[in-house]
CSV table of C-alpha atoms in Angstrom, one decimal:
chain,number,residue,atom,x,y,z
A,1,GLY,CA,45.7,-96.4,216.1
A,2,GLY,CA,42.4,-94.6,215.8
A,3,ALA,CA,41.8,-94.6,219.6
A,4,GLY,CA,45.3,-93.3,220.2
A,5,GLY,CA,44.7,-90.4,217.7
A,6,GLY,CA,41.4,-89.5,219.4
A,7,GLY,CA,43.1,-89.4,222.8
A,8,GLY,CA,45.9,-87.1,221.5
A,9,ALA,CA,43.2,-84.7,220.0
A,10,ALA,CA,41.4,-84.6,223.3
A,11,SER,CA,44.6,-83.8,225.2
A,12,LEU,CA,45.4,-81.0,222.7
A,13,SER,CA,41.9,-79.5,223.0
A,14,SER,CA,42.1,-79.5,226.9
A,15,ALA,CA,45.6,-77.9,226.7
A,16,LEU,CA,44.3,-75.1,224.3
A,17,ALA,CA,41.3,-74.4,226.5
A,18,SER,CA,43.3,-74.1,229.7
A,19,THR,CA,46.3,-72.0,228.5
A,20,ALA,CA,44.7,-68.8,226.9
A,21,PRO,CA,46.8,-65.6,227.5
A,22,SER,CA,45.0,-62.5,228.8
A,23,SER,CA,46.4,-60.2,226.0
A,24,GLU,CA,44.3,-62.0,223.3
A,25,ALA,CA,41.3,-63.2,225.2
A,26,LYS,CA,39.1,-60.4,223.9
A,27,ASP,CA,39.2,-61.7,220.4
A,28,GLY,CA,36.8,-64.6,221.3
A,29,PRO,CA,37.0,-68.3,220.6
A,30,ARG,CA,38.2,-69.6,217.2
A,31,ARG,CA,37.7,-73.0,215.7
A,32,VAL,CA,40.7,-74.8,214.1
A,33,ARG,CA,41.2,-78.2,212.5
A,34,VAL,CA,44.1,-80.4,213.6
A,35,THR,CA,45.2,-83.5,211.8
A,36,GLN,CA,46.9,-86.1,213.9
A,37,ALA,CA,47.7,-89.7,212.9
A,38,GLY,CA,45.5,-89.4,209.8
A,39,VAL,CA,42.4,-88.2,211.8
A,40,THR,CA,41.1,-84.6,211.4
A,41,THR,CA,39.6,-83.0,214.5
A,42,SER,CA,37.8,-79.7,214.8
A,43,LEU,CA,38.9,-77.8,217.9
A,44,GLU,CA,37.5,-74.6,219.4
A,45,ALA,CA,40.1,-72.5,221.3
A,46,PRO,CA,40.3,-69.0,222.5
A,47,ALA,CA,41.8,-66.4,220.1
A,48,GLY,CA,44.8,-66.0,222.4
A,49,ALA,CA,45.6,-69.7,222.9
A,50,ALA,CA,49.0,-70.5,224.4
A,51,ARG,CA,51.8,-70.3,221.9
A,52,THR,CA,53.5,-73.1,223.9
A,53,LEU,CA,52.0,-76.3,225.0
A,54,SER,CA,53.0,-78.6,227.8
A,55,ARG,CA,55.7,-80.9,226.6
A,56,GLU,CA,54.1,-83.5,228.6
A,57,LEU,CA,50.8,-83.3,226.5
A,58,VAL,CA,52.4,-83.0,223.0
A,59,PRO,CA,55.7,-84.5,221.9
A,60,ASP,CA,58.5,-82.0,221.0
A,61,GLU,CA,58.6,-83.1,217.4
A,62,LYS,CA,54.9,-82.2,216.8
A,63,LEU,CA,54.7,-79.1,219.0
A,64,ASP,CA,56.2,-76.6,216.5
A,65,SER,CA,54.2,-78.1,213.6
A,66,LEU,CA,50.9,-77.7,215.5
A,67,LEU,CA,51.7,-74.1,216.5
A,68,LEU,CA,52.5,-73.2,212.9
A,69,THR,CA,49.3,-74.8,211.8
A,70,VAL,CA,47.3,-72.9,214.3
A,71,GLU,CA,48.9,-69.6,213.4
A,72,ALA,CA,48.4,-70.2,209.7
A,73,LEU,CA,44.7,-71.0,210.2
A,74,ARG,CA,44.3,-67.9,212.3
A,75,ALA,CA,45.9,-65.8,209.6
A,76,GLN,CA,43.7,-67.3,206.9
A,77,LEU,CA,40.6,-66.7,209.0
A,78,ASP,CA,41.6,-63.0,209.6
A,79,GLU,CA,42.3,-62.5,205.9
A,80,LYS,CA,38.9,-64.1,204.9
A,81,GLU,CA,37.1,-61.9,207.4
A,82,ARG,CA,38.8,-58.8,206.0
A,83,ILE,CA,38.0,-59.8,202.4
A,84,TYR,CA,34.4,-60.5,203.2
A,85,THR,CA,34.1,-57.2,205.0
A,86,GLU,CA,35.6,-55.3,202.1
A,87,ARG,CA,33.4,-57.1,199.7
A,88,VAL,CA,30.2,-56.3,201.7
A,89,THR,CA,31.2,-52.7,201.9
A,90,ALA,CA,31.9,-52.5,198.1
A,91,LEU,CA,28.5,-54.2,197.3
A,92,LEU,CA,26.7,-51.8,199.6
A,93,GLU,CA,28.4,-48.8,197.9
A,94,ASP,CA,27.7,-50.2,194.4
A,95,ARG,CA,24.0,-50.7,195.4
A,96,ARG,CA,23.8,-47.1,196.6
A,97,LEU,CA,25.4,-45.7,193.4
A,98,ARG,CA,23.1,-47.9,191.2
A,99,LEU,CA,20.0,-46.7,193.1
A,100,ALA,CA,21.1,-43.0,192.7
A,101,GLU,CA,21.7,-43.6,188.9
A,102,GLU,CA,18.3,-45.3,188.6
A,103,GLU,CA,16.6,-42.4,190.3
A,104,ALA,CA,18.3,-39.9,188.1
A,105,ARG,CA,17.4,-41.9,185.0
A,106,ILE,CA,13.7,-42.1,186.1
A,107,SER,CA,13.7,-38.3,186.7
A,108,ALA,CA,15.2,-37.7,183.2
A,109,CYS,CA,12.7,-40.0,181.6
A,110,SER,CA,9.8,-38.3,183.4
A,111,LYS,CA,11.0,-34.9,182.2
A,112,GLN,CA,11.4,-36.2,178.6
A,113,MET,CA,7.9,-37.8,178.8
A,114,ALA,CA,6.4,-34.5,179.9
A,115,HIS,CA,8.1,-32.7,177.1
A,116,LEU,CA,6.8,-35.3,174.5
A,117,GLU,CA,3.3,-35.0,175.9
A,118,THR,CA,3.5,-31.2,175.5
A,119,SER,CA,4.8,-31.6,171.9
A,120,LEU,CA,2.0,-34.0,171.2
A,121,ALA,CA,-0.7,-31.7,172.6
A,122,GLU,CA,0.8,-28.8,170.5
A,123,ALA,CA,0.8,-30.9,167.3
A,124,GLU,CA,-2.8,-31.9,167.9
A,125,ARG,CA,-3.7,-28.2,168.5
A,126,LEU,CA,-2.0,-27.2,165.3
A,127,LEU,CA,-3.7,-30.0,163.4
A,128,THR,CA,-7.1,-28.9,164.7
A,129,ARG,CA,-6.4,-25.2,163.8
A,130,SER,CA,-5.2,-26.2,160.3
A,131,THR,CA,-8.3,-28.3,159.8
A,132,ARG,CA,-10.6,-25.5,160.9
A,133,ASP,CA,-8.8,-23.0,158.6
A,134,TYR,CA,-9.0,-25.5,155.7
A,135,LEU,CA,-12.7,-26.0,156.2
A,136,GLN,CA,-13.3,-22.3,156.4
A,137,LEU,CA,-11.3,-21.6,153.2
A,138,ARG,CA,-13.1,-24.4,151.5
A,139,HIS,CA,-16.5,-23.0,152.5
A,140,GLU,CA,-15.6,-19.6,151.3
A,141,SER,CA,-14.2,-20.9,148.0
A,142,LEU,CA,-17.4,-23.0,147.4
A,143,SER,CA,-19.6,-20.0,148.3
A,144,ARG,CA,-17.6,-17.7,145.9
A,145,GLN,CA,-17.8,-20.3,143.2
A,146,ARG,CA,-21.5,-20.7,143.6
A,147,SER,CA,-22.1,-16.9,143.5
A,148,ASP,CA,-19.9,-16.6,140.4
A,149,THR,CA,-21.8,-19.5,138.7
A,150,GLU,CA,-25.1,-17.8,139.5
A,151,ALA,CA,-23.8,-14.5,138.1
A,152,VAL,CA,-22.7,-16.2,134.9
A,153,GLU,CA,-26.1,-17.8,134.5
A,154,ALA,CA,-27.8,-14.4,135.1
A,155,LEU,CA,-25.6,-12.8,132.4
A,156,ARG,CA,-26.4,-15.6,130.0
A,157,ARG,CA,-30.1,-15.2,130.6
A,158,GLU,CA,-29.8,-11.4,130.2
A,159,SER,CA,-27.9,-11.9,126.9
A,160,SER,CA,-30.5,-14.3,125.6
A,161,ALA,CA,-33.3,-11.8,126.6
A,162,ARG,CA,-31.4,-8.9,124.8
A,163,LYS,CA,-31.0,-11.1,121.7
A,164,ALA,CA,-34.7,-11.8,121.7
A,165,ASP,CA,-35.5,-8.1,122.0
A,166,ALA,CA,-33.1,-7.3,119.1
A,167,GLU,CA,-34.8,-10.0,117.0
A,168,GLN,CA,-38.2,-8.5,117.8
A,169,ALA,CA,-37.0,-5.0,117.0
A,170,ARG,CA,-35.5,-6.2,113.7
A,171,ALA,CA,-38.7,-8.0,112.8
A,172,ALA,CA,-40.8,-4.9,113.8
A,173,ALA,CA,-38.5,-2.6,111.7
A,174,ALA,CA,-38.7,-5.0,108.8
A,175,ALA,CA,-42.5,-5.0,109.1
A,176,GLU,CA,-42.7,-1.2,109.2
A,177,VAL,CA,-40.4,-0.9,106.2
A,178,SER,CA,-42.5,-3.3,104.3
A,179,GLN,CA,-45.7,-1.5,105.3
A,180,ALA,CA,-44.2,1.8,104.4
A,181,ALA,CA,-43.2,0.5,101.0
A,182,SER,CA,-46.6,-0.8,100.3
A,183,LYS,CA,-48.2,2.4,101.3
A,184,ALA,CA,-45.8,4.3,99.1
A,185,LYS,CA,-46.7,2.2,96.1
A,186,ARG,CA,-50.4,2.6,96.7
A,187,GLY,CA,-50.3,6.3,97.6
A,188,ALA,CA,-49.8,9.4,95.5
A,189,GLU,CA,-46.6,10.7,94.3
A,190,GLN,CA,-46.5,13.5,97.0
A,191,TYR,CA,-46.2,10.8,99.6
A,192,VAL,CA,-43.4,8.9,98.0
A,193,ALA,CA,-40.6,11.1,99.4
A,194,LEU,CA,-42.2,11.0,102.9
A,195,PHE,CA,-42.5,7.2,102.8
A,196,ARG,CA,-38.9,6.9,101.6
A,197,GLN,CA,-37.8,9.2,104.5
A,198,GLN,CA,-39.7,7.2,107.0
A,199,ALA,CA,-38.1,4.0,105.5
A,200,ALA,CA,-34.7,5.5,105.8
A,201,GLU,CA,-35.3,6.5,109.4
A,202,ALA,CA,-36.6,3.1,110.2
A,203,GLN,CA,-33.5,1.6,108.6
A,204,ARG,CA,-31.2,3.9,110.6
A,205,GLU,CA,-33.0,2.9,113.8
A,206,ALA,CA,-32.7,-0.8,112.8
A,207,ASN,CA,-28.9,-0.2,112.2
A,208,GLN,CA,-28.6,1.6,115.5
A,209,LEU,CA,-30.4,-1.2,117.2
A,210,ARG,CA,-28.2,-3.7,115.4
A,211,GLU,CA,-25.1,-1.8,116.5
A,212,ARG,CA,-26.3,-1.6,120.1
A,213,GLU,CA,-27.1,-5.3,120.0
A,214,GLY,CA,-23.6,-6.0,118.7
A,215,ALA,CA,-22.0,-3.9,121.4
A,216,SER,CA,-24.1,-5.4,124.1
A,217,GLU,CA,-23.3,-8.9,122.8
A,218,GLN,CA,-19.6,-8.2,122.8
A,219,ALA,CA,-19.7,-6.8,126.3
A,220,LEU,CA,-21.7,-9.7,127.5
A,221,THR,CA,-19.3,-12.1,125.8
A,222,ALA,CA,-16.3,-10.4,127.3
A,223,ARG,CA,-18.0,-10.5,130.8
A,224,VAL,CA,-18.9,-14.2,130.4
A,225,LYS,CA,-15.3,-15.0,129.4
A,226,GLU,CA,-14.0,-13.0,132.4
A,227,LEU,CA,-16.3,-14.9,134.8
A,228,GLU,CA,-15.3,-18.2,133.2
A,229,ALA,CA,-11.6,-17.3,133.7
A,230,THR,CA,-12.3,-16.4,137.3
A,231,LEU,CA,-14.2,-19.7,137.8
A,232,VAL,CA,-11.2,-21.6,136.4
A,233,ARG,CA,-8.8,-19.7,138.6
A,234,LEU,CA,-11.0,-20.4,141.7
A,235,ARG,CA,-11.0,-24.1,140.8
A,236,ARG,CA,-7.3,-24.1,140.5
A,237,THR,CA,-7.0,-22.4,143.9
A,238,HIS,CA,-9.4,-24.9,145.4
A,239,SER,CA,-7.3,-27.8,144.0
A,240,SER,CA,-4.1,-26.3,145.4
A,241,LEU,CA,-5.8,-25.9,148.8
A,242,GLU,CA,-6.9,-29.5,148.7
A,243,GLU,CA,-3.3,-30.6,147.9
A,244,ARG,CA,-1.9,-28.4,150.6
A,245,ARG,CA,-4.4,-29.8,153.1
A,246,ARG,CA,-3.5,-33.4,152.1
A,247,LEU,CA,0.3,-32.8,152.5
A,248,GLU,CA,-0.2,-31.0,155.9
A,249,ALA,CA,-2.4,-33.9,157.1
A,250,GLU,CA,0.2,-36.5,156.0
A,251,GLY,CA,3.0,-34.5,157.7
A,252,TYR,CA,1.0,-34.1,161.0
A,253,GLY,CA,0.2,-37.8,160.8
A,254,ARG,CA,3.9,-38.8,160.5
A,255,GLU,CA,4.8,-36.4,163.4
A,256,LEU,CA,2.0,-37.9,165.6
A,257,ALA,CA,3.2,-41.4,164.7
A,258,GLU,CA,6.8,-40.6,165.7
A,259,LEU,CA,5.7,-38.9,168.9
A,260,ARG,CA,3.6,-41.9,169.8
A,261,LYS,CA,6.5,-44.3,169.2
A,262,ALA,CA,8.8,-42.2,171.3
A,263,PHE,CA,6.2,-42.0,174.0
A,264,SER,CA,5.8,-45.9,174.0
A,265,ARG,CA,9.6,-46.3,174.2
A,266,LEU,CA,9.8,-43.9,177.2
A,267,GLU,CA,6.9,-45.8,178.9
A,268,LEU,CA,8.9,-49.1,178.4
A,269,ARG,CA,12.0,-47.5,179.8
A,270,VAL,CA,10.2,-46.1,182.8
A,271,TYR,CA,8.5,-49.5,183.4
A,272,ALA,CA,11.9,-51.2,183.2
A,273,GLY,CA,13.4,-48.7,185.6
A,274,ARG,CA,10.7,-49.2,188.1
A,275,ASN,CA,11.1,-53.0,187.8
A,276,PRO,CA,14.8,-53.8,187.9
A,277,ASP,CA,14.2,-57.5,187.9
A,278,ALA,CA,12.4,-57.2,184.5
A,279,GLU,CA,14.4,-58.0,181.4
A,280,PRO,CA,15.0,-55.0,179.1
A,281,GLN,CA,13.1,-55.2,175.8
């Protein structure tokens, strides 16, 4: 049985190879599979193989079945070639579109990265300028505070010196009054009125000195209070400048941290875009 099936397949192959029509010879040879008596045989025949076979080679009851099988296989092969061609064309177009989208995304990421770098440089410049202004204001505030403290100390020393002068003047006046009184007691009666007059003048001078001392002391006290108030106000201004500097530094720190995070994300995106095989993070 197997030998008979092999002989029939060989006869069919020779018949297909010798009866190709001229109208379809340009399509080239095609390979078909024919099953006969339970044996499958692969045959290669021209694309325009004869649609009729010699009835001497193939029995009539199998000729139509074999022709239908050959036509069905040819139709399946043409359909598969068309599908594969369309699939390859679609894949090439999809690859072109994906490459274009990737190039556009990389360009946008590069522009955004440049913008973020510019923003980062501007933030650093503003932070540097703010730090410089803060240091300058702090230096001026400390200098003003030092000069005011020195002025207060000078006024205090002057006040102490004037108080000492007033005490000396009071002591001198008291000594003169006492001396005049002693002279008046020991002298004659004609000199009593003169000594009393001198004592009264000395007392007036002492009162005047006392009044001038009181006025000077009040003026110095008022000036000291004014300078102390100015010193307190300068300290408050210095504290507010310290607080403002701290808040600005914290704000700039947060902005720099956000910009660095955005910059890192963009670097990761650009790296992923340049390496399509890398898995996205």
